[in-house]
Amino acid sequence: MSLRETGPVAATVYRGDSIENTHLAHVAVVDANGRLLYSFGDPSRMTLARSAAKPAQALAVLETGALERFGFDDADLALMCGSHSSEPRHIERTRRMLAKAQASEADLRCGGHPPLSDAVYIDWLKRDFKPGAICSNCSGKHAGMLAAARSIGATISGYERPDHPLQVRVKHTVADVCDLPDDAVRWFTDGCNLPTPAFPLERLARLFAKLAAARDETSTSDSIAPRTAALARIYRAMSTYPDLVAGEGRFCTALMRAYDGALVGKVGADGSYAIGVRASRRTAKAGTGSAFGIAVKIEDGSIGIVYAIVAELLALLEIGTTEQRAKLDAFHAPKMLNTMGIPTGRLMFSLPPNRIPQQH
């Protein structure tokens, strides 16, 4: 098996002096124009973005006019982009979104599952609570798509099917915002029952670079294109309501809280992650005067490892202050303890130093 098929080792877990696990990964860092600034492994790896693609799917919903028609606000938009923890605030907001869209939980084509939050799971066990579709971590996205289906005059029945008029529209929007022809994106069925895209990893980075660049543009210009305004609104929603994108104790929420509007981040199932970083003096030091995007894919799908590698990349690229990065220490260098609280191992990284050419 070739390196291209497997990827290089990005992180190694040791137990004592013995290697317990090695984690293969790919990284792409690009600017908003698609220029590759930094890579590790294969930046063109065909990657299932999974939930990291939600901002692009939300863009398709936003461009139907559904948010204005049904009175959705930026907090609702953040939930549409999120993989939430099924906390009461997430479930109640989804209920309100469904009511605004004249739909109900029975119309959702996602299923219930154990929550992504341990605290919520313990609460459910104590109450013998059985989760329904509205408790799905993707229920915000589904509620948004029900509203979008109504907004384009399509039936809400079968909104999740690949041939539904809404999903045809979503597919085109995702390809277009990633600067790809429609047939260059492959589509499969996600865990929540909606179509999910696969495209080169660097295109995921490009999507998030565009989100950040759009937010920068709206801050400096009064005359912007509708697509740019829509991308900027998605960025603003995610960065303003990070608790709705994930939840308490989750990496996405901690990351966006730490950086206070300077970036947005979104996890995808099975080890994908993407970040959009707004332009600043620090991004100029990292190699570009514009916004840029970071995308990561871990070959073994380890979510904990992808969080650690993302935190390591932020350090390598010197994104944010030392104090901001320190707020992610629990994810960057997770403690490996046994049941008696005794340290048993450590995580080491093998990503090369920043190779981005410096701006002068």
XYZ file of C-alpha atoms in Angstrom:
360
model
C 0.000 0.000 0.000
C 1.438 3.371 -1.022
C 1.903 6.456 1.135
C -0.778 8.203 -0.959
C -3.248 5.488 0.049
C -2.376 5.577 3.732
C -0.901 8.962 4.581
C 2.090 9.830 6.764
C 2.089 9.588 10.536
C 0.972 12.867 12.108
C 0.637 11.762 15.735
C 1.859 8.877 17.862
C 0.532 7.664 21.193
C 3.105 6.132 23.538
C 2.488 3.973 26.588
C 5.745 4.272 28.472
C 8.443 3.974 25.810
C 6.361 1.721 23.582
C 4.340 2.920 20.604
C 0.701 2.061 21.170
C -0.953 3.799 18.202
C 0.098 5.799 15.178
C -2.346 8.135 13.456
C -2.054 8.920 9.755
C -3.333 12.256 8.517
C -3.605 14.720 5.662
C -3.628 18.518 5.963
C -4.365 21.320 3.511
C -4.049 25.044 4.216
C -5.205 27.355 1.423
C -6.060 31.010 0.944
C -9.445 32.209 -0.332
C -8.188 31.988 -3.925
C -7.267 28.347 -3.494
C -3.485 28.809 -3.293
C -1.986 25.944 -1.311
C 0.022 27.436 1.551
C 0.915 24.352 3.583
C 0.288 20.648 3.245
C 0.989 17.366 4.955
C 0.243 14.044 3.337
C -2.090 14.347 0.363
C -4.014 17.648 0.236
C -5.978 16.345 -2.737
C -7.227 13.242 -0.892
C -10.869 12.614 -1.829
C -12.507 13.258 1.526
C -15.980 12.769 2.942
C -16.393 16.066 4.738
C -19.437 14.779 6.639
C -20.702 17.459 9.046
C -17.805 19.783 8.211
C -19.776 20.456 5.004
C -22.783 21.814 6.931
C -21.927 25.484 6.322
C -22.086 24.835 2.563
C -25.392 22.983 2.936
C -26.680 25.858 5.077
C -25.645 28.248 2.296
C -28.012 26.430 -0.068
C -30.824 26.781 2.473
C -30.062 30.460 3.061
C -30.090 31.191 -0.688
C -33.660 29.858 -1.018
C -34.858 32.798 1.092
C -36.137 30.395 3.762
C -34.615 32.316 6.671
C -36.477 35.501 5.811
C -39.689 33.722 4.870
C -39.925 31.786 8.127
C -38.296 34.284 10.478
C -35.141 32.302 11.246
C -32.412 34.316 12.980
C -28.624 33.893 13.152
C -28.914 31.566 16.150
C -31.116 29.268 14.046
C -28.539 29.467 11.259
C -25.779 28.481 13.690
C -27.799 25.416 14.720
C -28.246 24.513 11.040
C -24.429 24.494 10.753
C -23.975 22.546 13.971
C -23.593 19.020 15.250
C -25.196 19.812 18.552
C -25.034 17.986 21.867
C -28.815 17.501 22.250
C -28.853 19.877 25.197
C -32.303 21.288 26.093
C -31.498 24.578 24.338
C -30.665 22.695 21.130
C -33.824 20.623 21.180
C -36.081 23.568 22.047
C -34.604 25.733 19.313
C -35.148 22.950 16.789
C -38.783 22.716 17.926
C -39.224 26.438 17.357
C -37.625 26.205 13.928
C -39.989 23.402 12.950
C -42.987 25.389 14.165
C -41.885 28.434 12.156
C -41.557 26.236 9.061
C -45.013 24.718 9.659
C -43.488 21.292 10.168
C -43.223 18.814 13.039
C -40.836 16.230 14.425
C -42.686 13.580 12.409
C -41.490 15.311 9.229
C -37.821 14.926 10.159
C -36.067 12.137 8.277
C -33.231 11.736 10.782
C -33.320 9.343 13.714
C -32.626 9.640 17.415
C -29.314 8.464 18.855
C -27.229 8.743 22.047
C -26.128 12.365 22.535
C -22.621 13.642 21.863
C -22.533 15.016 25.419
C -21.748 12.679 28.312
C -23.651 14.966 30.707
C -26.768 14.840 28.540
C -26.450 11.068 28.204
C -26.312 10.620 31.986
C -29.396 12.802 32.334
C -31.259 10.758 29.731
C -30.335 7.497 31.456
C -31.575 8.809 34.802
C -34.893 9.797 33.240
C -35.141 6.727 30.987
C -35.482 9.197 28.128
C -35.795 7.792 24.604
C -34.471 10.240 21.990
C -36.487 10.964 18.883
C -35.533 12.612 15.607
C -35.507 16.094 17.119
C -32.670 14.951 19.409
C -30.406 14.087 16.473
C -27.248 16.179 16.465
C -28.201 17.123 12.900
C -31.791 18.147 13.622
C -31.035 21.838 13.061
C -29.805 21.100 9.538
C -32.888 19.007 8.843
C -35.237 21.705 10.166
C -33.543 24.213 7.887
C -33.952 21.919 4.897
C -37.656 21.441 5.604
C -38.023 25.223 5.553
C -35.976 25.437 2.350
C -38.131 22.812 0.647
C -41.215 24.858 1.452
C -39.466 28.035 0.311
C -38.819 26.677 -3.207
C -42.358 25.305 -3.454
C -41.318 21.655 -3.252
C -42.981 18.981 -1.173
C -41.399 18.357 2.215
C -41.997 14.654 1.814
C -38.774 12.997 0.702
C -36.698 16.153 1.221
C -33.786 13.910 2.193
C -33.706 11.965 -1.088
C -30.847 12.677 -3.508
C -33.299 13.404 -6.357
C -35.490 15.804 -4.371
C -35.451 19.324 -5.907
C -33.915 20.714 -2.720
C -31.057 18.201 -2.670
C -30.388 18.819 -6.360
C -30.051 22.494 -5.437
C -27.846 21.696 -2.422
C -25.533 19.581 -4.564
C -25.032 22.382 -7.072
C -24.418 24.973 -4.348
C -21.837 22.813 -2.557
C -19.929 22.171 -5.785
C -20.137 25.816 -6.827
C -18.870 27.262 -3.540
C -15.971 24.793 -3.642
C -15.170 25.940 -7.217
C -15.886 22.522 -8.662
C -18.156 21.311 -11.472
C -21.167 19.411 -10.186
C -19.834 16.060 -11.385
C -16.546 16.504 -9.493
C -18.342 16.070 -6.149
C -19.440 12.584 -5.171
C -22.439 12.068 -2.917
C -23.268 9.332 -0.441
C -25.660 8.869 2.488
C -24.661 10.403 5.806
C -25.412 9.055 9.271
C -28.336 11.479 9.575
C -29.854 10.195 6.308
C -29.055 13.231 4.135
C -26.676 13.205 1.155
C -23.085 14.034 2.154
C -20.348 15.176 -0.241
C -16.870 13.899 -0.988
C -14.325 16.168 -2.674
C -10.584 16.898 -2.410
C -9.473 17.914 1.071
C -8.077 21.223 -0.163
C -11.566 22.169 -1.377
C -12.870 21.836 2.174
C -10.117 24.232 3.229
C -11.113 26.541 0.375
C -14.752 26.565 1.531
C -13.738 27.699 5.013
C -11.256 30.234 3.626
C -14.160 31.735 1.672
C -16.291 31.931 4.819
C -13.578 33.894 6.619
C -12.767 36.076 3.596
C -16.447 36.945 3.189
C -16.630 38.050 6.819
C -13.578 40.238 6.261
C -15.108 41.765 3.128
C -18.369 42.683 4.859
C -16.335 44.492 7.501
C -14.593 46.716 4.955
C -17.139 47.226 2.157
C -20.766 48.280 1.914
C -21.209 46.859 -1.582
C -20.824 43.078 -1.701
C -22.221 40.256 -3.800
C -25.208 38.274 -2.432
C -23.150 35.061 -2.172
C -20.454 36.878 -0.208
C -23.079 38.356 2.122
C -24.561 34.895 2.669
C -21.164 33.344 3.484
C -20.391 36.207 5.855
C -23.713 35.678 7.618
C -22.920 31.999 8.126
C -19.507 32.894 9.564
C -21.080 35.488 11.862
C -23.744 33.049 13.047
C -21.228 30.327 13.887
C -18.787 32.644 15.639
C -21.527 34.465 17.564
C -23.299 31.298 18.726
C -20.557 28.653 19.127
C -22.629 26.942 21.833
C -25.220 26.077 19.166
C -22.624 24.689 16.764
C -21.589 22.047 19.322
C -22.151 22.405 23.080
C -20.559 22.587 26.502
C -17.201 20.829 26.687
C -17.041 20.264 22.920
C -14.038 21.285 20.838
C -15.854 23.420 18.227
C -17.453 25.528 20.946
C -14.229 25.851 22.962
C -12.256 26.775 19.832
C -14.587 29.544 18.693
C -14.998 30.895 22.217
C -11.215 31.040 22.603
C -10.711 32.952 19.364
C -13.701 35.296 19.834
C -14.683 35.772 16.202
C -11.214 35.422 14.639
C -12.027 31.983 13.228
C -14.765 29.387 12.805
C -14.328 25.624 13.061
C -16.453 22.573 12.350
C -15.903 18.883 12.919
C -17.024 16.132 10.584
C -17.626 12.547 11.646
C -14.819 10.016 11.233
C -11.972 12.438 11.624
C -12.421 15.462 9.383
C -12.119 19.063 10.534
C -12.095 22.497 8.903
C -11.289 26.020 10.074
C -11.701 29.426 8.451
C -9.287 32.067 9.781
C -9.891 35.787 9.268
C -7.044 37.983 8.024
C -4.863 39.583 10.690
C -1.255 40.460 11.399
C -0.792 36.912 12.612
C -2.156 35.367 9.398
C 0.240 37.652 7.501
C 3.055 36.243 9.609
C 1.807 32.747 8.780
C 2.162 33.490 5.095
C -0.809 35.394 3.672
C -2.377 38.801 4.045
C -5.803 37.308 3.445
C -8.072 34.868 5.212
C -7.230 31.208 4.882
C -8.720 27.792 5.481
C -7.381 24.675 7.191
C -8.692 21.159 6.536
C -7.607 17.941 8.229
C -8.495 14.295 7.682
C -7.392 11.511 10.056
C -7.241 8.123 8.351
C -8.466 6.129 11.353
C -11.350 8.513 12.036
C -10.268 9.371 15.598
C -12.103 12.503 16.699
C -9.887 13.073 19.749
C -6.772 12.894 17.598
C -8.165 15.256 14.964
C -8.824 17.828 17.711
C -5.257 17.449 18.972
C -3.803 17.834 15.474
C -5.923 20.915 14.781
C -4.655 22.485 18.012
C -1.089 21.571 17.020
C -1.562 23.203 13.607
C -2.801 26.408 15.238
C 0.417 26.432 17.262
C 2.641 25.651 14.259
C 0.997 28.370 12.179
C 1.014 30.757 15.160
C -2.700 31.481 14.837
C -3.956 33.543 17.758
C -2.159 34.400 20.955
C -0.456 32.025 23.349
C -3.323 32.673 25.782
C -5.952 31.762 23.185
C -4.187 28.548 22.233
C -3.760 27.648 25.904
C -7.546 27.467 26.243
C -7.385 24.372 24.030
C -4.716 22.576 26.074
C -7.124 19.869 27.244
C -7.602 18.886 23.580
C -4.054 19.594 22.417
C -2.339 17.523 25.101
C -5.042 15.285 26.594
C -4.089 13.619 29.866
C -3.793 9.858 29.535
C -4.578 8.389 32.940
C -5.616 4.982 34.185
C -8.499 4.319 36.575
C -6.279 5.295 39.529
C -5.367 8.648 37.976
C -1.826 7.518 37.157
C -0.337 8.834 33.875
C 0.077 5.986 31.398
C 0.978 7.584 28.102
C 1.590 10.662 26.015
C 0.776 12.041 22.573
C 3.591 13.198 20.265
C 3.219 15.019 16.930
C 5.299 14.637 13.761
C 3.886 17.493 11.688
C 6.706 19.521 10.102
C 7.203 23.178 11.066
C 5.389 25.905 9.142
C 6.676 25.871 5.552
C 4.458 28.724 4.336
C 6.576 31.334 2.553
C 6.670 34.526 4.585
C 5.190 37.773 3.262
C 7.516 40.749 2.952
